[in-house]
């Protein structure tokens, strides 16, 4: 048998490597039988891309002088209102971040940039999931206490929680679950929808919320 020319051999090897790589990428997108992604894959979807955060000490900064808290808020959207009950007793710093940003008008005219069959996510000024900062400087710590009612209740339909890019990296982005979802306990739950889930179910990518009004 004549030896295979070096050029042809290299082409064959290249095609084989490309095929293997493509198969690997396809396998990473597989889902569980019920249509939901596995815990690790789901986390990748909810987590927004990394933002510049070279100073992790900002996670323990104190609240600013204009910080406020509340047990309720209303997200006003183009399709109707989403009424929220907030949990300052379970996640005081997270609720304070959300209500203070809301009172400042930080969320005004932002969009829900990500909508999946199980979740809607918003709160990013850049509109693509890559931005957002907290009232504490940049990011702040998780509030994941196993003894709280919200933690024990888990990630069920109507839950309001913080999106993050890993432990203690909360900024301004939040999400609302549209169905019970088997997430691990890595996202601070700080409220739930008490009225307007019909509105939540209608939200599409790019839908705006004109403002978030904080209750007394």
C-alpha positions as a Markdown table, in Angstrom:
| # | Residue | x | y | z |
|---|---|---|---|---|
| 1 | Unk | 0.0 | 0.0 | 0.0 |
| 2 | Unk | 1.3 | 3.4 | -1.0 |
| 3 | Unk | 1.9 | 5.8 | 2.0 |
| 4 | Unk | -0.8 | 8.5 | 2.4 |
| 5 | Unk | 0.6 | 12.0 | 1.5 |
| 6 | Unk | 1.1 | 14.2 | 4.5 |
| 7 | Unk | -1.4 | 16.8 | 3.4 |
| 8 | Unk | -4.2 | 14.3 | 3.0 |
| 9 | Unk | -3.4 | 12.8 | 6.4 |
| 10 | Unk | -3.7 | 16.2 | 8.0 |
| 11 | Unk | -7.0 | 16.9 | 6.4 |
| 12 | Unk | -8.4 | 13.6 | 7.6 |
| 13 | Unk | -7.2 | 14.3 | 11.2 |
| 14 | Unk | -8.8 | 17.8 | 11.1 |
| 15 | Unk | -12.2 | 16.5 | 9.9 |
| 16 | Unk | -12.1 | 13.9 | 12.7 |
| 17 | Unk | -11.3 | 16.5 | 15.4 |
| 18 | Unk | -14.0 | 18.8 | 14.1 |
| 19 | Unk | -16.6 | 16.0 | 14.2 |
| 20 | Unk | -15.7 | 15.1 | 17.8 |
| 21 | Unk | -15.9 | 18.7 | 18.9 |
| 22 | Unk | -19.3 | 19.2 | 17.3 |
| 23 | Unk | -20.6 | 16.1 | 19.0 |
| 24 | Unk | -19.4 | 17.4 | 22.4 |
| 25 | Unk | -21.2 | 20.7 | 22.0 |
| 26 | Unk | -24.4 | 19.0 | 21.0 |
| 27 | Unk | -24.3 | 16.7 | 24.0 |
| 28 | Unk | -24.0 | 19.6 | 26.4 |
| 29 | Unk | -27.3 | 20.9 | 25.2 |
| 30 | Unk | -29.3 | 17.8 | 26.1 |
| 31 | Unk | -32.2 | 18.2 | 28.5 |
| 32 | Unk | -33.9 | 16.0 | 31.1 |
| 33 | Unk | -37.1 | 14.1 | 30.0 |
| 34 | Unk | -39.5 | 16.7 | 31.4 |
| 35 | Unk | -37.9 | 19.4 | 29.2 |
| 36 | Unk | -36.1 | 21.2 | 32.0 |
| 37 | Unk | -32.3 | 21.4 | 32.0 |
| 38 | Unk | -30.4 | 19.6 | 34.7 |
| 39 | Unk | -29.4 | 21.5 | 37.8 |
| 40 | Unk | -26.0 | 22.5 | 36.5 |
| 41 | Unk | -27.3 | 23.5 | 33.0 |
| 42 | Unk | -30.1 | 25.5 | 34.5 |
| 43 | Unk | -27.7 | 27.4 | 36.7 |
| 44 | Unk | -25.7 | 28.3 | 33.6 |
| 45 | Unk | -28.8 | 29.7 | 32.0 |
| 46 | Unk | -29.9 | 31.8 | 34.9 |
| 47 | Unk | -26.4 | 33.1 | 35.7 |
| 48 | Unk | -25.6 | 36.2 | 33.7 |
| 49 | Unk | -22.2 | 36.6 | 32.1 |
| 50 | Unk | -19.4 | 37.9 | 34.3 |
| 51 | Unk | -19.1 | 41.6 | 34.9 |
| 52 | Unk | -16.0 | 43.5 | 35.9 |
| 53 | Unk | -15.6 | 42.9 | 39.7 |
| 54 | Unk | -12.1 | 43.1 | 40.8 |
| 55 | Unk | -12.9 | 44.3 | 44.3 |
| 56 | Unk | -14.8 | 41.5 | 46.2 |
| 57 | Unk | -14.7 | 43.6 | 49.4 |
| 58 | Unk | -17.6 | 45.5 | 48.0 |
| 59 | Unk | -19.8 | 42.5 | 48.9 |
| 60 | Unk | -19.7 | 43.6 | 52.6 |
| 61 | Unk | -20.3 | 47.3 | 52.1 |
| 62 | Unk | -22.9 | 48.9 | 54.3 |
| 63 | Unk | -26.1 | 50.3 | 52.9 |
| 64 | Unk | -26.2 | 53.9 | 51.5 |
| 65 | Unk | -28.0 | 56.7 | 53.3 |
| 66 | Unk | -31.0 | 56.6 | 51.0 |
| 67 | Unk | -31.6 | 52.8 | 51.5 |
| 68 | Unk | -35.2 | 51.8 | 52.1 |
| 69 | Unk | -36.9 | 48.5 | 52.7 |
| 70 | Unk | -40.5 | 47.2 | 52.3 |
| 71 | Unk | -42.6 | 44.1 | 52.3 |
| 72 | Unk | -44.3 | 44.8 | 48.9 |
| 73 | Unk | -43.7 | 46.2 | 45.5 |
| 74 | Unk | -45.4 | 46.3 | 42.1 |
| 75 | Unk | -43.7 | 45.8 | 38.7 |
| 76 | Unk | -45.6 | 47.8 | 36.2 |
| 77 | Unk | -45.3 | 46.3 | 32.7 |
| 78 | Unk | -46.8 | 46.9 | 29.3 |
| 79 | Unk | -49.0 | 43.9 | 29.8 |
| 80 | Unk | -50.2 | 44.7 | 33.4 |
| 81 | Unk | -49.0 | 44.8 | 37.0 |
| 82 | Unk | -47.0 | 42.1 | 38.8 |
| 83 | Unk | -47.6 | 42.4 | 42.6 |
| 84 | Unk | -44.9 | 41.2 | 44.8 |
| 85 | Unk | -44.6 | 40.3 | 48.5 |
| 86 | Unk | -41.1 | 40.8 | 49.7 |
| 87 | Unk | -39.2 | 39.0 | 52.5 |
| 88 | Unk | -37.1 | 41.4 | 54.5 |
| 89 | Unk | -37.2 | 39.0 | 57.4 |
| 90 | Unk | -35.4 | 36.3 | 55.2 |
| 91 | Unk | -33.2 | 38.4 | 53.0 |
| 92 | Unk | -32.9 | 41.9 | 54.4 |
| 93 | Unk | -30.0 | 43.1 | 52.3 |
| 94 | Unk | -31.4 | 41.7 | 49.1 |
| 95 | Unk | -34.8 | 43.3 | 49.7 |
| 96 | Unk | -33.1 | 46.6 | 50.6 |
| 97 | Unk | -31.1 | 46.5 | 47.4 |
| 98 | Unk | -34.2 | 45.8 | 45.3 |
| 99 | Unk | -36.4 | 48.4 | 46.9 |
| 100 | Unk | -33.7 | 51.1 | 47.0 |
| 101 | Unk | -32.9 | 50.6 | 43.3 |
| 102 | Unk | -36.6 | 50.7 | 42.5 |
| 103 | Unk | -37.1 | 53.9 | 44.5 |
| 104 | Unk | -34.2 | 55.5 | 42.6 |
| 105 | Unk | -35.8 | 54.7 | 39.3 |
| 106 | Unk | -32.9 | 52.4 | 38.4 |
| 107 | Unk | -35.3 | 49.8 | 36.9 |
| 108 | Unk | -37.4 | 52.3 | 35.0 |
| 109 | Unk | -37.9 | 51.3 | 31.3 |
| 110 | Unk | -35.7 | 48.2 | 31.5 |
| 111 | Unk | -36.6 | 45.0 | 29.9 |
| 112 | Unk | -37.0 | 41.3 | 30.5 |
| 113 | Unk | -34.0 | 40.3 | 28.5 |
| 114 | Unk | -34.4 | 36.5 | 29.1 |
| 115 | Unk | -37.6 | 34.5 | 28.9 |
| 116 | Unk | -37.6 | 30.7 | 29.0 |
| 117 | Unk | -40.5 | 28.3 | 29.5 |
| 118 | Unk | -39.8 | 28.3 | 33.3 |
| 119 | Unk | -38.4 | 31.7 | 34.0 |
| 120 | Unk | -38.4 | 35.4 | 33.2 |
| 121 | Unk | -35.3 | 37.5 | 34.0 |
| 122 | Unk | -34.7 | 41.3 | 34.0 |
| 123 | Unk | -33.1 | 44.2 | 35.8 |
| 124 | Unk | -30.0 | 44.7 | 33.6 |
| 125 | Unk | -29.5 | 48.3 | 32.3 |
| 126 | Unk | -27.5 | 46.9 | 29.4 |
| 127 | Unk | -30.4 | 44.8 | 28.3 |
| 128 | Unk | -28.4 | 41.7 | 27.4 |
| 129 | Unk | -27.7 | 40.1 | 30.8 |
| 130 | Unk | -24.1 | 41.3 | 31.2 |
| 131 | Unk | -24.6 | 44.3 | 33.5 |
| 132 | Unk | -26.1 | 45.7 | 36.6 |
| 133 | Unk | -24.8 | 46.8 | 40.0 |
| 134 | Unk | -26.1 | 46.8 | 43.6 |
| 135 | Unk | -26.5 | 49.6 | 46.1 |
| 136 | Unk | -23.6 | 48.2 | 48.0 |
| 137 | Unk | -21.0 | 49.2 | 45.4 |
| 138 | Unk | -21.0 | 46.5 | 42.8 |
| 139 | Unk | -22.1 | 43.0 | 44.0 |
| 140 | Unk | -23.1 | 41.7 | 47.4 |
| 141 | Unk | -23.4 | 38.5 | 49.3 |
| 142 | Unk | -26.0 | 35.7 | 49.1 |
| 143 | Unk | -28.6 | 35.4 | 51.8 |
| 144 | Unk | -29.2 | 31.6 | 51.9 |
| 145 | Unk | -30.4 | 30.6 | 55.4 |
| 146 | Unk | -31.7 | 27.0 | 55.5 |
| 147 | Unk | -33.9 | 28.0 | 58.5 |
| 148 | Unk | -36.0 | 30.5 | 56.6 |
| 149 | Unk | -39.4 | 29.7 | 55.2 |
| 150 | Unk | -38.4 | 30.9 | 51.7 |
| 151 | Unk | -35.4 | 28.7 | 51.6 |
| 152 | Unk | -37.4 | 25.7 | 52.7 |
| 153 | Unk | -40.1 | 26.4 | 50.2 |
| 154 | Unk | -37.6 | 26.3 | 47.3 |
| 155 | Unk | -37.8 | 27.4 | 43.8 |
| 156 | Unk | -41.5 | 27.1 | 42.9 |
| 157 | Unk | -43.8 | 29.0 | 40.5 |
| 158 | Unk | -44.0 | 32.7 | 41.4 |
| 159 | Unk | -40.8 | 32.9 | 43.4 |
| 160 | Unk | -38.7 | 36.1 | 43.1 |
| 161 | Unk | -35.0 | 35.6 | 43.4 |
| 162 | Unk | -31.6 | 37.1 | 42.4 |
| 163 | Unk | -29.7 | 36.1 | 39.4 |
| 164 | Unk | -25.9 | 35.8 | 39.9 |
| 165 | Unk | -22.7 | 34.6 | 38.3 |
| 166 | Unk | -21.6 | 32.5 | 41.3 |
| 167 | Unk | -21.5 | 32.8 | 45.1 |
| 168 | Unk | -21.9 | 36.3 | 46.5 |
| 169 | Unk | -22.1 | 38.1 | 43.2 |
| 170 | Unk | -25.6 | 39.6 | 43.4 |
| 171 | Unk | -26.1 | 42.8 | 41.5 |
| 172 | Unk | -29.4 | 44.2 | 40.1 |
| 173 | Unk | -30.8 | 41.3 | 38.0 |
| 174 | Unk | -33.7 | 39.2 | 39.3 |
| 175 | Unk | -35.9 | 36.5 | 38.0 |
| 176 | Unk | -39.4 | 35.1 | 38.5 |
| 177 | Unk | -40.1 | 31.4 | 38.1 |
| 178 | Unk | -43.1 | 30.5 | 35.9 |
| 179 | Unk | -43.0 | 26.9 | 37.0 |
| 180 | Unk | -41.6 | 24.8 | 39.8 |
| 181 | Unk | -37.9 | 24.3 | 38.9 |
| 182 | Unk | -35.3 | 22.0 | 40.5 |
| 183 | Unk | -32.5 | 24.5 | 41.1 |
| 184 | Unk | -29.9 | 24.1 | 43.8 |
| 185 | Unk | -30.0 | 26.6 | 46.7 |
| 186 | Unk | -27.7 | 29.1 | 45.0 |
| 187 | Unk | -30.0 | 32.0 | 44.4 |
| 188 | Unk | -31.4 | 34.3 | 47.1 |
| 189 | Unk | -35.1 | 34.1 | 47.3 |
| 190 | Unk | -36.5 | 37.5 | 48.4 |
| 191 | Unk | -40.1 | 37.5 | 47.5 |
| 192 | Unk | -43.0 | 36.0 | 45.5 |
| 193 | Unk | -45.7 | 37.1 | 43.1 |
| 194 | Unk | -49.1 | 37.5 | 44.9 |
| 195 | Unk | -51.0 | 38.8 | 42.0 |
| 196 | Unk | -50.3 | 39.0 | 38.3 |
| 197 | Unk | -49.0 | 35.6 | 37.4 |
| 198 | Unk | -51.2 | 35.8 | 34.3 |
| 199 | Unk | -49.1 | 38.8 | 33.3 |
| 200 | Unk | -45.8 | 37.0 | 34.1 |
| 201 | Unk | -47.0 | 34.1 | 31.8 |
| 202 | Unk | -47.5 | 36.6 | 28.9 |
| 203 | Unk | -44.0 | 38.2 | 29.2 |
| 204 | Unk | -41.8 | 37.9 | 26.1 |
| 205 | Unk | -38.2 | 38.9 | 25.5 |
| 206 | Unk | -37.8 | 42.6 | 25.3 |
| 207 | Unk | -41.0 | 43.5 | 27.2 |
| 208 | Unk | -40.5 | 46.6 | 29.3 |
| 209 | Unk | -41.4 | 47.4 | 32.9 |
| 210 | Unk | -42.1 | 51.1 | 33.1 |
| 211 | Unk | -41.2 | 51.3 | 36.8 |
| 212 | Unk | -41.2 | 49.3 | 40.0 |
| 213 | Unk | -43.3 | 50.9 | 42.8 |
| 214 | Unk | -42.3 | 50.2 | 46.4 |
| 215 | Unk | -45.0 | 49.8 | 49.0 |
| 216 | Unk | -45.1 | 51.7 | 52.2 |
